[in-house]
Short mmCIF file of N, CA, C and O in Angstrom, two decimals:
data_model
loop_
_atom_site.label_atom_id
_atom_site.label_comp_id
_atom_site.label_asym_id
_atom_site.label_seq_id
_atom_site.Cartn_x
_atom_site.Cartn_y
_atom_site.Cartn_z
N MET A 14 -7.08 12.17 22.22
CA MET A 14 -5.88 12.28 21.51
C MET A 14 -6.18 11.82 20.18
O MET A 14 -6.76 10.97 20.12
N GLU A 15 -5.78 12.55 19.19
CA GLU A 15 -5.89 12.09 17.78
C GLU A 15 -5.04 11.18 17.38
O GLU A 15 -3.91 10.83 17.88
N ILE A 16 -5.31 10.38 16.22
CA ILE A 16 -4.45 9.27 15.73
C ILE A 16 -3.24 9.81 15.44
O ILE A 16 -2.18 9.24 15.70
N ARG A 17 -3.02 11.08 14.80
CA ARG A 17 -1.72 11.38 14.43
C ARG A 17 -0.81 11.59 15.64
O ARG A 17 0.34 11.60 15.69
N GLU A 18 -1.57 12.08 16.91
CA GLU A 18 -0.66 12.47 17.97
C GLU A 18 -0.25 11.06 18.68
O GLU A 18 0.87 10.96 19.06
N LYS A 19 -1.00 10.05 18.36
CA LYS A 19 -0.72 8.70 18.87
C LYS A 19 0.55 8.20 18.17
O LYS A 19 1.53 7.76 18.67
N ILE A 20 0.43 8.28 16.85
CA ILE A 20 1.44 7.70 15.97
C ILE A 20 2.81 8.57 16.30
O ILE A 20 4.03 8.01 16.28
N ALA A 21 2.65 9.96 16.58
CA ALA A 21 3.78 10.65 16.97
C ALA A 21 4.55 10.11 18.20
O ALA A 21 5.79 10.18 18.29
N LYS A 22 3.68 9.70 19.04
CA LYS A 22 4.17 9.15 20.40
C LYS A 22 5.00 7.90 20.17
O LYS A 22 6.18 7.69 20.48
N LEU A 23 4.63 7.04 19.02
CA LEU A 23 5.21 5.80 18.71
C LEU A 23 6.51 6.05 17.93
O LEU A 23 7.58 5.54 18.34
N GLU A 24 6.51 7.17 17.06
CA GLU A 24 7.70 7.63 16.52
C GLU A 24 8.73 8.16 17.40
O GLU A 24 9.89 7.85 17.21
N GLU A 25 8.19 8.64 18.51
CA GLU A 25 9.24 9.24 19.57
C GLU A 25 9.82 8.10 20.34
O GLU A 25 11.06 8.25 20.56
N ILE A 26 9.07 7.18 20.66
CA ILE A 26 9.82 6.18 21.50
C ILE A 26 10.72 5.37 20.61
O ILE A 26 11.64 4.73 21.11
N MET A 27 10.40 5.25 19.33
CA MET A 27 11.46 4.39 18.37
C MET A 27 12.33 5.42 17.80
O MET A 27 13.23 4.77 16.84
N GLU A 28 12.35 6.68 17.99
CA GLU A 28 13.26 7.58 17.65
C GLU A 28 13.32 7.68 16.08
O GLU A 28 14.43 7.79 15.41
N LEU A 29 12.14 7.79 15.68
CA LEU A 29 11.95 7.97 14.06
C LEU A 29 11.34 9.55 13.79
O LEU A 29 10.77 10.06 14.63
N GLY A 30 11.79 9.80 12.63
CA GLY A 30 11.34 11.28 12.26
C GLY A 30 9.68 11.25 12.15
O GLY A 30 9.23 10.18 12.00
N GLU A 31 9.24 12.53 12.17
CA GLU A 31 7.86 12.67 12.25
C GLU A 31 7.35 12.31 10.71
O GLU A 31 8.04 12.57 9.83
N GLY A 32 6.25 11.61 10.70
CA GLY A 32 5.75 11.15 9.42
C GLY A 32 6.27 9.84 8.85
O GLY A 32 5.84 9.44 7.83
N SER A 33 7.07 9.27 9.78
CA SER A 33 7.87 7.84 9.32
C SER A 33 6.84 6.80 9.46
O SER A 33 6.98 5.83 8.52
N LEU A 34 5.79 6.90 10.17
CA LEU A 34 4.78 5.82 10.47
C LEU A 34 3.38 6.32 9.96
O LEU A 34 3.07 7.37 10.02
N THR A 35 2.62 5.29 9.55
CA THR A 35 1.35 5.52 9.18
C THR A 35 0.58 4.21 9.97
O THR A 35 1.18 3.43 10.46
N GLU A 36 -0.79 4.46 10.08
CA GLU A 36 -1.44 3.28 10.59
C GLU A 36 -1.28 1.98 9.84
O GLU A 36 -1.44 1.02 10.53
N GLU A 37 -1.08 2.00 8.59
CA GLU A 37 -0.84 0.66 7.88
C GLU A 37 0.59 0.19 7.97
O GLU A 37 0.79 -1.04 7.45
N THR A 38 1.48 0.87 8.47
CA THR A 38 2.95 0.47 8.77
C THR A 38 2.98 -0.84 9.31
O THR A 38 2.40 -1.04 10.34
N LEU A 39 3.68 -1.81 8.63
CA LEU A 39 3.87 -3.17 9.31
C LEU A 39 4.95 -2.93 10.35
O LEU A 39 6.11 -2.66 9.88
N LEU A 40 4.75 -3.40 11.60
CA LEU A 40 5.78 -3.20 12.49
C LEU A 40 6.98 -4.13 12.40
O LEU A 40 8.20 -3.79 12.68
N VAL A 41 6.83 -5.26 11.68
CA VAL A 41 7.86 -6.09 11.25
C VAL A 41 8.93 -5.48 10.33
O VAL A 41 10.05 -5.74 10.25
N ASP A 42 8.46 -4.48 9.55
CA ASP A 42 9.24 -3.71 8.66
C ASP A 42 10.13 -2.56 9.29
O ASP A 42 10.70 -1.83 8.64
N VAL A 43 9.76 -2.36 10.45
CA VAL A 43 10.34 -1.10 11.39
C VAL A 43 11.48 -1.71 12.41
O VAL A 43 11.24 -2.40 13.19
N ASP A 44 12.76 -1.47 11.84
CA ASP A 44 13.86 -1.91 12.69
C ASP A 44 13.85 -1.67 14.11
O ASP A 44 14.18 -2.29 15.01
N GLU A 45 13.34 -0.30 14.17
CA GLU A 45 13.43 0.27 15.55
C GLU A 45 12.32 -0.29 16.52
O GLU A 45 12.27 0.02 17.57
N TRP A 46 11.33 -1.02 16.01
CA TRP A 46 10.40 -1.86 16.82
C TRP A 46 10.97 -2.85 17.45
O TRP A 46 11.06 -4.09 16.87
N ASP A 47 11.87 -2.75 18.52
CA ASP A 47 12.51 -3.90 19.11
C ASP A 47 12.22 -3.96 20.63
O ASP A 47 11.06 -3.35 21.06
N SER A 48 12.91 -4.66 21.26
CA SER A 48 12.49 -4.97 22.81
C SER A 48 12.67 -3.65 23.49
O SER A 48 11.82 -3.39 24.43
N VAL A 49 13.56 -2.64 23.25
CA VAL A 49 13.59 -1.45 23.88
C VAL A 49 12.42 -0.77 23.73
O VAL A 49 11.69 0.04 24.54
N ALA A 50 11.93 -0.56 22.46
CA ALA A 50 10.63 0.24 21.98
C ALA A 50 9.54 -0.49 22.74
O ALA A 50 8.72 0.36 23.04
N ALA A 51 9.41 -1.76 22.84
CA ALA A 51 8.40 -2.44 23.47
C ALA A 51 8.22 -1.98 25.05
O ALA A 51 7.23 -1.80 25.41
N ILE A 52 9.45 -2.02 25.58
CA ILE A 52 9.40 -1.61 27.09
C ILE A 52 9.07 -0.10 27.10
O ILE A 52 8.18 0.25 27.92
N SER A 53 9.44 0.68 26.30
CA SER A 53 9.00 2.00 26.12
C SER A 53 7.53 2.35 25.92
O SER A 53 6.84 3.14 26.72
N TYR A 54 6.90 1.39 25.08
CA TYR A 54 5.61 1.40 24.73
C TYR A 54 4.79 1.00 25.98
O TYR A 54 3.71 1.45 26.31
N ILE A 55 5.26 0.00 26.60
CA ILE A 55 4.53 -0.49 27.86
C ILE A 55 4.48 0.64 28.95
O ILE A 55 3.47 0.95 29.42
N ALA A 56 5.63 1.50 29.11
CA ALA A 56 5.75 2.53 30.02
C ALA A 56 4.88 3.59 29.52
O ALA A 56 4.12 4.25 30.51
N LEU A 57 4.70 3.84 28.28
CA LEU A 57 3.92 4.96 27.55
C LEU A 57 2.29 4.77 27.87
O LEU A 57 1.68 5.44 28.52
N LEU A 58 1.95 3.44 27.65
CA LEU A 58 0.68 3.12 28.07
C LEU A 58 0.23 3.26 29.35
O LEU A 58 -0.86 3.67 29.89
N ASP A 59 0.99 2.70 30.27
CA ASP A 59 0.91 2.88 31.64
C ASP A 59 0.66 4.18 32.20
O ASP A 59 -0.07 4.75 32.77
N GLU A 60 1.85 5.04 31.91
CA GLU A 60 1.88 6.46 32.33
C GLU A 60 0.93 7.18 31.72
O GLU A 60 0.37 8.18 32.43
N GLU A 61 0.70 7.30 30.39
CA GLU A 61 -0.11 8.23 29.86
C GLU A 61 -1.68 7.92 29.71
O GLU A 61 -2.54 8.70 29.34
N PHE A 62 -1.81 6.55 29.52
CA PHE A 62 -3.12 5.98 29.32
C PHE A 62 -3.75 5.39 30.33
O PHE A 62 -4.94 4.83 30.39
N GLY A 63 -2.91 4.83 31.39
CA GLY A 63 -3.51 3.90 32.46
C GLY A 63 -3.77 2.54 32.02
O GLY A 63 -4.69 2.02 32.56
N VAL A 64 -3.08 2.16 30.98
CA VAL A 64 -3.34 0.84 30.30
C VAL A 64 -2.39 -0.13 30.80
O VAL A 64 -1.05 0.23 30.54
N SER A 65 -2.62 -1.29 31.03
CA SER A 65 -1.61 -2.41 31.24
C SER A 65 -1.73 -3.25 30.01
O SER A 65 -2.74 -3.64 29.47
N ILE A 66 -0.46 -3.92 29.73
CA ILE A 66 -0.54 -4.65 28.44
C ILE A 66 0.64 -5.80 28.69
O ILE A 66 1.52 -5.61 29.40
N SER A 67 0.42 -7.06 28.18
CA SER A 67 1.31 -8.07 28.33
C SER A 67 2.25 -8.28 27.07
O SER A 67 1.91 -7.58 25.99
N ALA A 68 3.49 -8.82 27.16
CA ALA A 68 4.28 -8.95 26.06
C ALA A 68 3.59 -9.89 25.05
O ALA A 68 4.05 -9.62 23.88
N LYS A 69 2.87 -10.80 25.59
CA LYS A 69 2.09 -11.68 24.43
C LYS A 69 1.37 -10.81 23.56
O LYS A 69 1.21 -10.93 22.29
N GLU A 70 0.54 -9.76 24.11
CA GLU A 70 -0.59 -8.92 23.52
C GLU A 70 0.49 -8.12 22.45
O GLU A 70 0.08 -7.94 21.33
N ILE A 71 1.75 -7.71 22.98
CA ILE A 71 2.51 -6.88 21.98
C ILE A 71 3.00 -7.62 20.78
O ILE A 71 2.99 -7.01 19.80
N LYS A 72 3.33 -8.62 21.06
CA LYS A 72 3.94 -9.63 20.01
C LYS A 72 2.88 -10.12 18.91
O LYS A 72 3.26 -10.35 17.86
N SER A 73 1.57 -9.83 19.30
CA SER A 73 0.58 -10.12 18.42
C SER A 73 0.32 -8.93 17.36
O SER A 73 -0.34 -9.10 16.43
N PHE A 74 0.92 -7.76 17.66
CA PHE A 74 0.81 -6.57 16.82
C PHE A 74 1.29 -6.73 15.55
O PHE A 74 2.43 -7.42 15.24
N GLN A 75 0.57 -6.45 14.36
CA GLN A 75 0.97 -6.54 13.09
C GLN A 75 1.34 -5.07 12.47
O GLN A 75 2.36 -4.83 11.82
N THR A 76 0.53 -4.12 12.74
CA THR A 76 0.68 -2.94 12.23
C THR A 76 0.77 -1.88 13.38
O THR A 76 0.29 -2.04 14.46
N VAL A 77 0.93 -0.53 12.94
CA VAL A 77 0.88 0.52 13.83
C VAL A 77 -0.55 0.74 14.42
O VAL A 77 -0.71 1.06 15.55
N ALA A 78 -1.44 0.48 13.54
CA ALA A 78 -2.99 0.76 13.92
C ALA A 78 -3.23 -0.20 15.22
O ALA A 78 -3.89 0.04 16.08
N ASP A 79 -2.56 -1.55 15.16
CA ASP A 79 -2.76 -2.37 16.39
C ASP A 79 -2.33 -1.82 17.60
O ASP A 79 -2.71 -1.93 18.77
N ALA A 80 -1.03 -1.05 17.51
CA ALA A 80 -0.42 -0.54 18.63
C ALA A 80 -1.14 0.68 19.09
O ALA A 80 -1.54 0.92 20.38
N ILE A 81 -1.71 1.55 18.26
CA ILE A 81 -2.41 2.65 18.71
C ILE A 81 -3.76 2.43 19.34
O ILE A 81 -4.48 3.13 20.10
N SER A 82 -4.21 1.18 18.89
CA SER A 82 -5.66 0.76 19.43
C SER A 82 -5.65 0.68 20.91
O SER A 82 -6.73 0.80 21.46
N TYR A 83 -4.54 0.49 21.66
CA TYR A 83 -4.58 0.32 23.09
C TYR A 83 -4.41 1.82 23.88
O TYR A 83 -4.42 1.85 24.97
N MET A 84 -4.17 2.75 22.92
CA MET A 84 -4.04 4.26 23.50
C MET A 84 -5.32 4.75 23.56
O MET A 84 -5.70 5.73 22.80
N LYS A 85 -6.12 4.48 24.68
CA LYS A 85 -7.37 4.95 24.80
C LYS A 85 -7.45 5.74 26.16
O LYS A 85 -6.89 5.39 27.25
#
């Protein structure tokens, strides 16, 4: 999966329009990056990538690039 596709997945769980996020986007600046989005992100990682992540790890994210780095 390419980076743009991973970003599109994040935009989808945050209900943002296509092209709203870039790798450099600071998550603190995105109002939609909230607890509901975090839960959706955890489910996405588990279902589509077979990856488990803790809330502590998610809280350490600064940018979209940090979030997509777990999508392997």
